[in-house]
């Protein structure tokens, strides 16, 4: 079961298997001796299915924006193709017998499954079946022991890259899940997922920088993309990379949205800003300086990263906001104020990152923003937020990923550029 849940459905065998079976089912329905009645019924069925698909996407995505996220042309194509194929399969039930009818019964749900996998691959955020259906398959993290430091340790003012001598053979990076308790907060979080670079796994590891990572909503803690990015950086820098802890800012379910506040769905802000850093410091070999601590996020996690970096600059010296939201959002301003802030519009306005930035000044916080060139409204939000962060004194940059929208490709692009910028500041390159 575990191996099935770990099947790659982004670019690997899972997507290929689903696609091949879908094509085989479609061929079983349409490859036959031409008959005028069947062609007419099948054609009308496919057309009806396509119209239904167009209508559903228009209402759910374009009219109501239920998922609060843009959808790519490729994802729309998957949906429209599956809708037309389902219409053809349903029509075939009335005009076929025997094994073809059995194929038609199988084909309808399989076309829908294949379309879901295709849309997921377009977003590129859930790499396995387990990730897509929310079943945790990561093993428990084997945590390296804490190294007791002495006064004779090397001068920490010297960049780590200049005082690091890697062993002849470096271990591979390690990933695993870990429980971060809600000690100071009232918050029910799912297990965090940790990525440890090779330098963290040697016999006498150095203290390393930290990245606290948050994914979007819906979503769950994941280091799949950031781990892949940092594996490449570590390979180029003698195994050096930050320790990454991807945490659950949503609170137990990917359908929750506590808005990165202490409020109606628990103390999300206190959990990420107090409980998580305290746990990291007591569990891993990490550096203390705020310049070595980065809070990062994508989409819902992006607005939370910017909010926490702006409110707690004594903890986080760096911010990575990839396609973050402009303001707290539960679907509409009215619903957000009524549900998320108990009708208090002033509290809602105070929670906006632009409001926080307007009332603070920063002298040594770096904020890196990124979005896709096709990622509206998030690209517009990033343009607004980078201006506000710069006006507040942060050192800022905005990277735009060409030809990508709200998904894994944009996140990967943004993280690559962010760490190109941050590696010298983190002391991991010179």
Coordinates of C-alpha atoms in Angstrom, one line a residue:
X1 CA 0.0 0.0 0.0
X2 CA 2.8 2.4 0.9
X3 CA 4.5 1.9 -2.5
X4 CA 1.2 2.7 -4.3
X5 CA 0.7 5.9 -2.2
X6 CA 4.3 6.9 -3.1
X7 CA 3.7 6.5 -6.8
X8 CA 4.8 9.7 -8.7
X9 CA 1.8 11.4 -10.3
X10 CA 3.4 14.6 -11.4
X11 CA 5.7 13.4 -14.1
X12 CA 6.3 9.8 -13.2
X13 CA 4.6 6.5 -13.7
X14 CA 1.4 7.2 -11.9
X15 CA 0.3 9.9 -14.5
X16 CA 1.5 7.7 -17.4
X17 CA -0.4 4.7 -16.2
X18 CA -3.6 6.7 -15.8
X19 CA -3.2 8.3 -19.2
X20 CA -2.5 5.0 -21.0
X21 CA -5.5 3.3 -19.4
X22 CA -7.7 6.3 -20.2
X23 CA -6.6 6.2 -23.9
X24 CA -7.2 2.4 -24.0
X25 CA -10.7 2.8 -22.6
X26 CA -11.5 5.6 -25.1
X27 CA -10.1 3.4 -27.9
X28 CA -12.3 0.5 -26.8
X29 CA -15.4 2.8 -27.1
X30 CA -14.6 4.5 -30.4
X31 CA -12.6 2.0 -32.5
X32 CA -15.4 0.0 -34.2
X33 CA -17.2 -0.4 -37.4
X34 CA -18.9 2.9 -38.3
X35 CA -22.6 3.0 -37.6
X36 CA -24.7 6.1 -38.3
X37 CA -26.8 5.8 -35.1
X38 CA -23.9 5.2 -32.8
X39 CA -21.9 8.1 -34.3
X40 CA -24.8 10.4 -33.9
X41 CA -25.5 9.4 -30.2
X42 CA -21.8 9.3 -29.3
X43 CA -21.1 12.7 -30.9
X44 CA -24.1 14.3 -29.1
X45 CA -22.9 12.7 -25.8
X46 CA -19.4 14.0 -26.2
X47 CA -20.8 17.5 -27.1
X48 CA -23.1 17.4 -24.1
X49 CA -20.2 16.4 -21.8
X50 CA -18.0 19.2 -23.2
X51 CA -20.8 21.8 -22.6
X52 CA -21.2 20.6 -19.0
X53 CA -17.4 20.8 -18.5
X54 CA -17.3 24.3 -19.9
X55 CA -20.3 25.4 -17.7
X56 CA -18.8 23.9 -14.5
X57 CA -15.4 25.5 -15.0
X58 CA -17.1 28.9 -15.8
X59 CA -19.2 28.8 -12.7
X60 CA -16.8 27.3 -10.2
X61 CA -13.6 29.0 -11.5
X62 CA -14.5 32.1 -13.5
X63 CA -17.6 33.2 -11.8
X64 CA -17.3 32.2 -8.2
X65 CA -13.5 31.6 -7.9
X66 CA -14.2 28.8 -5.4
X67 CA -10.6 27.8 -5.1
X68 CA -9.3 31.4 -5.0
X69 CA -6.6 30.4 -7.5
X70 CA -6.1 30.8 -11.3
X71 CA -6.2 27.7 -13.4
X72 CA -4.0 27.1 -16.4
X73 CA -5.0 26.5 -20.0
X74 CA -3.5 23.0 -19.6
X75 CA -5.7 22.2 -16.6
X76 CA -8.8 23.5 -18.4
X77 CA -7.9 21.3 -21.3
X78 CA -7.8 18.2 -19.0
X79 CA -11.2 19.1 -17.6
X80 CA -12.8 19.7 -21.0
X81 CA -11.3 16.6 -22.5
X82 CA -12.5 14.4 -19.6
X83 CA -16.0 15.9 -19.7
X84 CA -16.3 15.2 -23.4
X85 CA -14.9 11.6 -22.9
X86 CA -17.4 11.0 -20.0
X87 CA -20.2 12.2 -22.2
X88 CA -19.2 9.8 -24.9
X89 CA -18.9 6.9 -22.4
X90 CA -22.4 7.6 -21.0
X91 CA -23.9 7.8 -24.5
X92 CA -22.2 4.5 -25.3
X93 CA -24.1 2.8 -22.5
X94 CA -27.2 3.1 -24.7
X95 CA -25.7 1.9 -27.9
X96 CA -23.3 -0.9 -26.9
X97 CA -23.5 -4.3 -25.3
X98 CA -21.2 -6.8 -23.6
X99 CA -17.6 -5.9 -23.0
X100 CA -18.0 -2.4 -24.5
X101 CA -20.7 -1.6 -22.0
X102 CA -18.4 -2.8 -19.2
X103 CA -15.6 -0.5 -20.6
X104 CA -18.0 2.4 -20.6
X105 CA -18.9 1.8 -17.0
X106 CA -15.2 1.7 -16.1
X107 CA -14.3 4.6 -18.3
X108 CA -16.5 7.3 -16.7
X109 CA -14.8 7.3 -13.2
X110 CA -11.4 6.6 -14.8
X111 CA -11.6 9.6 -17.1
X112 CA -12.4 11.8 -14.1
X113 CA -9.5 10.3 -12.1
X114 CA -7.1 10.9 -15.0
X115 CA -8.3 14.5 -15.4
X116 CA -7.7 15.1 -11.7
X117 CA -4.2 13.7 -12.0
X118 CA -3.6 15.9 -15.0
X119 CA -4.8 19.0 -13.2
X120 CA -2.7 18.1 -10.2
X121 CA 0.3 17.7 -12.5
X122 CA -0.4 21.1 -14.0
X123 CA -0.2 22.7 -10.5
X124 CA 2.8 20.5 -9.7
X125 CA 2.4 20.7 -5.9
X126 CA 1.3 17.1 -4.9
X127 CA 3.9 14.7 -6.3
X128 CA 2.4 11.4 -5.0
X129 CA -1.0 9.7 -4.6
X130 CA -0.5 9.9 -0.8
X131 CA 0.1 13.7 -1.0
X132 CA -3.0 14.1 -3.3
X133 CA -5.4 12.3 -1.0
X134 CA -3.8 13.5 2.3
X135 CA -2.3 10.2 3.5
X136 CA 1.0 10.7 5.2
X137 CA 3.7 8.3 3.9
X138 CA 6.8 10.1 5.2
X139 CA 8.8 8.1 7.8
X140 CA 9.4 9.5 11.2
X141 CA 12.5 11.6 11.1
X142 CA 15.7 10.2 12.5
X143 CA 17.0 13.3 14.3
X144 CA 20.8 13.8 14.6
X145 CA 22.0 14.4 18.2
X146 CA 22.6 17.9 19.4
X147 CA 26.2 18.9 19.5
X148 CA 27.4 20.6 22.7
X149 CA 29.3 23.7 21.7
X150 CA 32.3 25.1 23.7
X151 CA 34.0 28.5 23.9
X152 CA 36.7 27.2 21.6
X153 CA 34.3 26.9 18.7
X154 CA 35.4 28.8 15.5
X155 CA 34.5 32.4 15.2
X156 CA 30.9 32.6 14.1
X157 CA 31.5 35.9 12.4
X158 CA 33.4 34.0 9.7
X159 CA 31.0 32.7 7.0
X160 CA 30.4 29.0 7.5
X161 CA 31.4 28.4 3.9
X162 CA 34.9 29.6 4.8
X163 CA 35.4 27.5 7.9
X164 CA 33.6 24.3 6.7
X165 CA 35.7 21.3 5.8
X166 CA 33.4 18.6 4.5
X167 CA 34.3 14.9 5.0
X168 CA 35.6 12.9 2.0
X169 CA 32.2 11.3 1.6
X170 CA 29.0 13.3 2.3
X171 CA 25.8 11.5 3.2
X172 CA 22.6 12.1 1.2
X173 CA 20.0 14.6 2.5
X174 CA 17.3 13.2 4.8
X175 CA 13.6 13.8 5.0
X176 CA 11.1 12.8 7.6
X177 CA 8.1 13.9 9.6
X178 CA 8.2 15.1 13.2
X179 CA 5.7 16.3 15.8
X180 CA 6.0 19.9 16.9
X181 CA 4.0 20.3 20.1
X182 CA 1.7 23.3 20.7
X183 CA 3.4 24.3 24.0
X184 CA 2.5 28.0 24.1
X185 CA -0.4 27.9 21.7
X186 CA -3.9 26.4 21.4
X187 CA -3.4 24.9 18.0
X188 CA -3.9 21.4 16.5
X189 CA -1.2 21.0 13.9
X190 CA -0.3 18.1 11.6
X191 CA 3.2 16.7 11.7
X192 CA 5.9 18.9 10.3
X193 CA 8.1 17.6 7.5
X194 CA 11.9 18.2 7.8
X195 CA 14.6 18.2 5.2
X196 CA 18.1 17.9 6.5
X197 CA 21.1 18.7 4.2
X198 CA 24.2 16.6 4.0
X199 CA 26.1 18.9 6.3
X200 CA 23.6 18.3 9.1
X201 CA 24.2 14.5 9.0
X202 CA 28.0 14.3 9.3
X203 CA 29.6 13.1 12.5
X204 CA 30.4 16.7 13.8
X205 CA 27.8 18.9 12.1
X206 CA 28.1 22.6 12.1
X207 CA 25.2 24.8 13.3
X208 CA 23.2 25.6 10.2
X209 CA 20.7 28.3 9.1
X210 CA 17.0 27.5 9.2
X211 CA 14.0 27.8 6.9
X212 CA 10.5 27.6 8.3
X213 CA 8.3 26.7 5.3
X214 CA 4.5 26.8 4.8
X215 CA 2.6 25.5 1.8
X216 CA -0.7 26.8 0.4
X217 CA -4.4 26.1 1.2
X218 CA -5.6 23.5 0.5
X219 CA -2.3 21.8 1.2
X220 CA -0.1 20.1 3.8
X221 CA 3.4 20.3 5.0
X222 CA 5.8 19.3 2.2
X223 CA 9.5 19.6 1.4
X224 CA 9.2 18.0 -2.0
X225 CA 10.0 21.1 -4.1
X226 CA 12.2 23.0 -1.6
X227 CA 14.1 19.8 -0.9
X228 CA 14.8 19.3 -4.6
X229 CA 15.9 22.9 -5.0
X230 CA 18.3 22.7 -2.0
X231 CA 19.7 19.3 -3.0
X232 CA 21.1 21.1 -6.0
X233 CA 22.4 24.0 -3.9
X234 CA 24.0 21.6 -1.4
X235 CA 25.6 19.7 -4.3
X236 CA 27.3 22.9 -5.4
X237 CA 28.3 24.1 -1.9
X238 CA 30.0 21.0 -0.3
X239 CA 26.8 19.8 1.3
X240 CA 25.9 23.1 2.9
X241 CA 22.2 24.2 3.0
X242 CA 19.7 25.4 5.5
X243 CA 17.7 23.0 7.6
X244 CA 14.1 23.1 6.4
X245 CA 11.1 22.6 8.6
X246 CA 7.8 22.6 6.7
X247 CA 5.0 23.3 9.2
X248 CA 1.2 23.2 9.3
X249 CA -0.1 26.7 9.6
X250 CA -3.7 25.5 8.7
X251 CA -4.3 23.4 11.8
X252 CA -5.1 19.8 11.2
X253 CA -6.8 19.9 7.8
X254 CA -6.0 21.3 4.4
X255 CA -9.5 22.8 4.3
X256 CA -8.9 25.0 7.3
X257 CA -7.8 28.6 7.0
X258 CA -7.0 30.2 10.3
X259 CA -5.7 33.3 8.4
X260 CA -2.3 33.3 10.2
X261 CA -3.9 34.8 13.3
X262 CA -4.7 33.8 16.9
X263 CA -8.5 33.5 16.4
X264 CA -11.4 31.5 15.3
X265 CA -9.4 28.3 14.3
X266 CA -6.8 28.4 17.0
X267 CA -3.5 30.1 17.7
X268 CA -1.9 29.7 14.3
X269 CA 0.3 32.8 14.8
X270 CA 1.6 31.8 18.2
X271 CA 2.2 28.3 17.0
X272 CA 4.4 29.3 14.1
X273 CA 6.2 32.2 15.7
X274 CA 6.8 30.8 19.2
X275 CA 6.3 27.0 19.4
X276 CA 8.0 26.2 16.1
X277 CA 11.2 28.3 16.7
X278 CA 11.5 27.0 20.3
X279 CA 11.2 23.4 19.1
X280 CA 13.7 23.9 16.3
X281 CA 16.3 25.4 18.7
X282 CA 16.0 22.6 21.1
X283 CA 16.0 19.8 18.5
X284 CA 18.5 20.7 15.7
X285 CA 22.0 22.1 15.4
X286 CA 21.0 25.5 14.2
X287 CA 22.4 29.0 14.3
X288 CA 20.9 31.6 16.7
X289 CA 21.3 34.8 14.7
X290 CA 18.1 36.2 13.2
X291 CA 20.0 36.7 9.9
X292 CA 20.2 32.9 9.7
X293 CA 16.5 32.4 10.1
X294 CA 14.1 32.5 7.1
X295 CA 10.4 32.2 7.0
X296 CA 9.1 31.1 3.6
X297 CA 5.7 30.3 2.1
X298 CA 3.6 29.7 -1.0
X299 CA 0.2 31.2 -1.6
X300 CA -1.6 31.1 1.8
X301 CA 1.8 30.2 3.3
X302 CA 3.3 33.2 1.5
X303 CA 1.0 35.7 3.2
X304 CA 1.7 34.0 6.5
X305 CA 5.5 34.1 5.9
X306 CA 5.3 37.8 5.2
X307 CA 3.1 38.5 8.1
X308 CA 5.3 36.6 10.6
X309 CA 8.5 38.1 9.2
X310 CA 7.1 41.6 9.5
X311 CA 5.7 41.1 13.0
X312 CA 8.7 39.1 14.4
X313 CA 11.9 40.6 12.9
X314 CA 13.8 39.6 16.0
X315 CA 13.2 35.9 15.0
X316 CA 13.2 36.0 11.2
X317 CA 15.8 38.1 9.4
X318 CA 14.6 36.8 5.9
X319 CA 11.3 36.3 4.2
X320 CA 10.4 34.4 1.0
X321 CA 6.9 35.0 -0.2
X322 CA 6.1 33.1 -3.4
X323 CA 2.7 34.1 -4.9
X324 CA 1.4 35.1 -1.5
X325 CA -2.1 36.5 -1.0
X326 CA -2.6 40.3 -0.6
X327 CA -4.8 40.1 2.5
X328 CA -6.5 37.4 4.7
X329 CA -9.1 35.8 2.5
X330 CA -12.0 33.3 3.2
X331 CA -13.6 33.9 -0.2
X332 CA -14.9 37.5 0.1
X333 CA -14.1 40.5 2.3
X334 CA -17.4 40.3 4.0
X335 CA -17.1 36.6 4.8
X336 CA -13.5 37.0 6.0
X337 CA -14.5 39.8 8.4
X338 CA -17.6 38.1 9.7
X339 CA -16.1 34.6 10.1
X340 CA -12.4 35.2 10.6
X341 CA -12.5 38.4 12.6
X342 CA -15.9 38.1 14.3
X343 CA -17.2 41.1 12.4
X344 CA -14.4 43.4 13.5
X345 CA -13.3 45.2 10.3
X346 CA -10.6 47.1 12.1
X347 CA -9.0 43.8 13.2
X348 CA -9.2 42.6 9.6
X349 CA -7.5 45.7 8.3
X350 CA -4.8 45.5 10.9
X351 CA -4.0 41.9 9.8
X352 CA -3.2 42.9 6.3
X353 CA 0.5 42.7 5.5
X354 CA 0.4 46.2 4.0
X355 CA -1.0 47.6 7.2
X356 CA 1.7 45.8 9.3
X357 CA 4.4 47.1 7.0
X358 CA 3.1 50.6 7.1
X359 CA 3.4 50.8 10.9
X360 CA 6.9 49.3 11.2
X361 CA 10.4 50.1 10.2
X362 CA 13.1 47.5 9.4
X363 CA 16.8 48.0 9.2
X364 CA 18.1 44.5 8.3
X365 CA 15.3 42.3 7.0
X366 CA 15.5 40.8 3.5
X367 CA 12.2 40.1 1.7
X368 CA 12.2 38.1 -1.5
X369 CA 9.0 38.0 -3.5
X370 CA 8.2 35.8 -6.6
X371 CA 5.2 35.0 -8.7
X372 CA 4.4 33.6 -12.2
X373 CA 3.9 35.8 -15.2
X374 CA 0.4 34.1 -15.6
X375 CA -0.3 34.1 -11.9
X376 CA -2.9 36.8 -11.4
X377 CA -4.1 38.0 -9.0
X378 CA -1.1 36.9 -7.1
X379 CA 1.4 38.6 -9.4
X380 CA -0.4 41.9 -8.7
X381 CA -0.3 41.2 -5.0
X382 CA 3.4 40.6 -5.1
X383 CA 4.0 43.9 -6.9
X384 CA 2.0 45.7 -4.3
X385 CA 3.7 43.9 -1.4
X386 CA 7.2 44.4 -2.6
X387 CA 6.6 48.1 -2.8
X388 CA 5.2 48.2 0.8
X389 CA 8.1 46.1 2.1
X390 CA 10.6 48.4 0.4
X391 CA 8.9 51.5 1.8
X392 CA 9.2 50.0 5.3
X393 CA 13.0 49.6 4.9
X394 CA 13.3 46.0 3.9
X395 CA 15.8 44.9 1.3
X396 CA 13.6 43.5 -1.4
X397 CA 13.4 41.9 -4.8
X398 CA 10.7 40.5 -7.0
X399 CA 11.3 37.6 -9.4
X400 CA 8.7 36.8 -12.1
X401 CA 8.7 33.2 -13.4
X402 CA 8.1 33.3 -17.2
X403 CA 5.1 31.4 -18.5
X404 CA 4.0 29.9 -15.2
X405 CA 0.9 30.3 -13.0
X406 CA -0.1 29.3 -9.5
X407 CA 1.7 26.0 -9.0
X408 CA 4.9 24.1 -8.4
X409 CA 6.8 25.6 -11.4
X410 CA 6.4 29.1 -9.9
X411 CA 7.4 27.9 -6.5
X412 CA 10.5 26.1 -7.8
X413 CA 11.5 29.2 -9.8
X414 CA 11.0 31.5 -6.8
X415 CA 12.9 29.3 -4.4
X416 CA 15.8 29.0 -6.8
X417 CA 16.2 32.8 -7.1
X418 CA 15.6 33.3 -3.4
X419 CA 18.4 31.0 -2.4
X420 CA 20.7 32.5 -5.0
X421 CA 20.2 35.8 -3.2
X422 CA 20.3 34.4 0.4
X423 CA 23.2 31.9 0.2
X424 CA 25.9 34.6 0.8
X425 CA 23.8 36.2 3.5
X426 CA 23.4 32.8 5.2
X427 CA 27.1 32.3 5.1
X428 CA 26.7 29.2 2.8
X429 CA 28.7 30.7 -0.1
X430 CA 31.1 33.5 -0.6

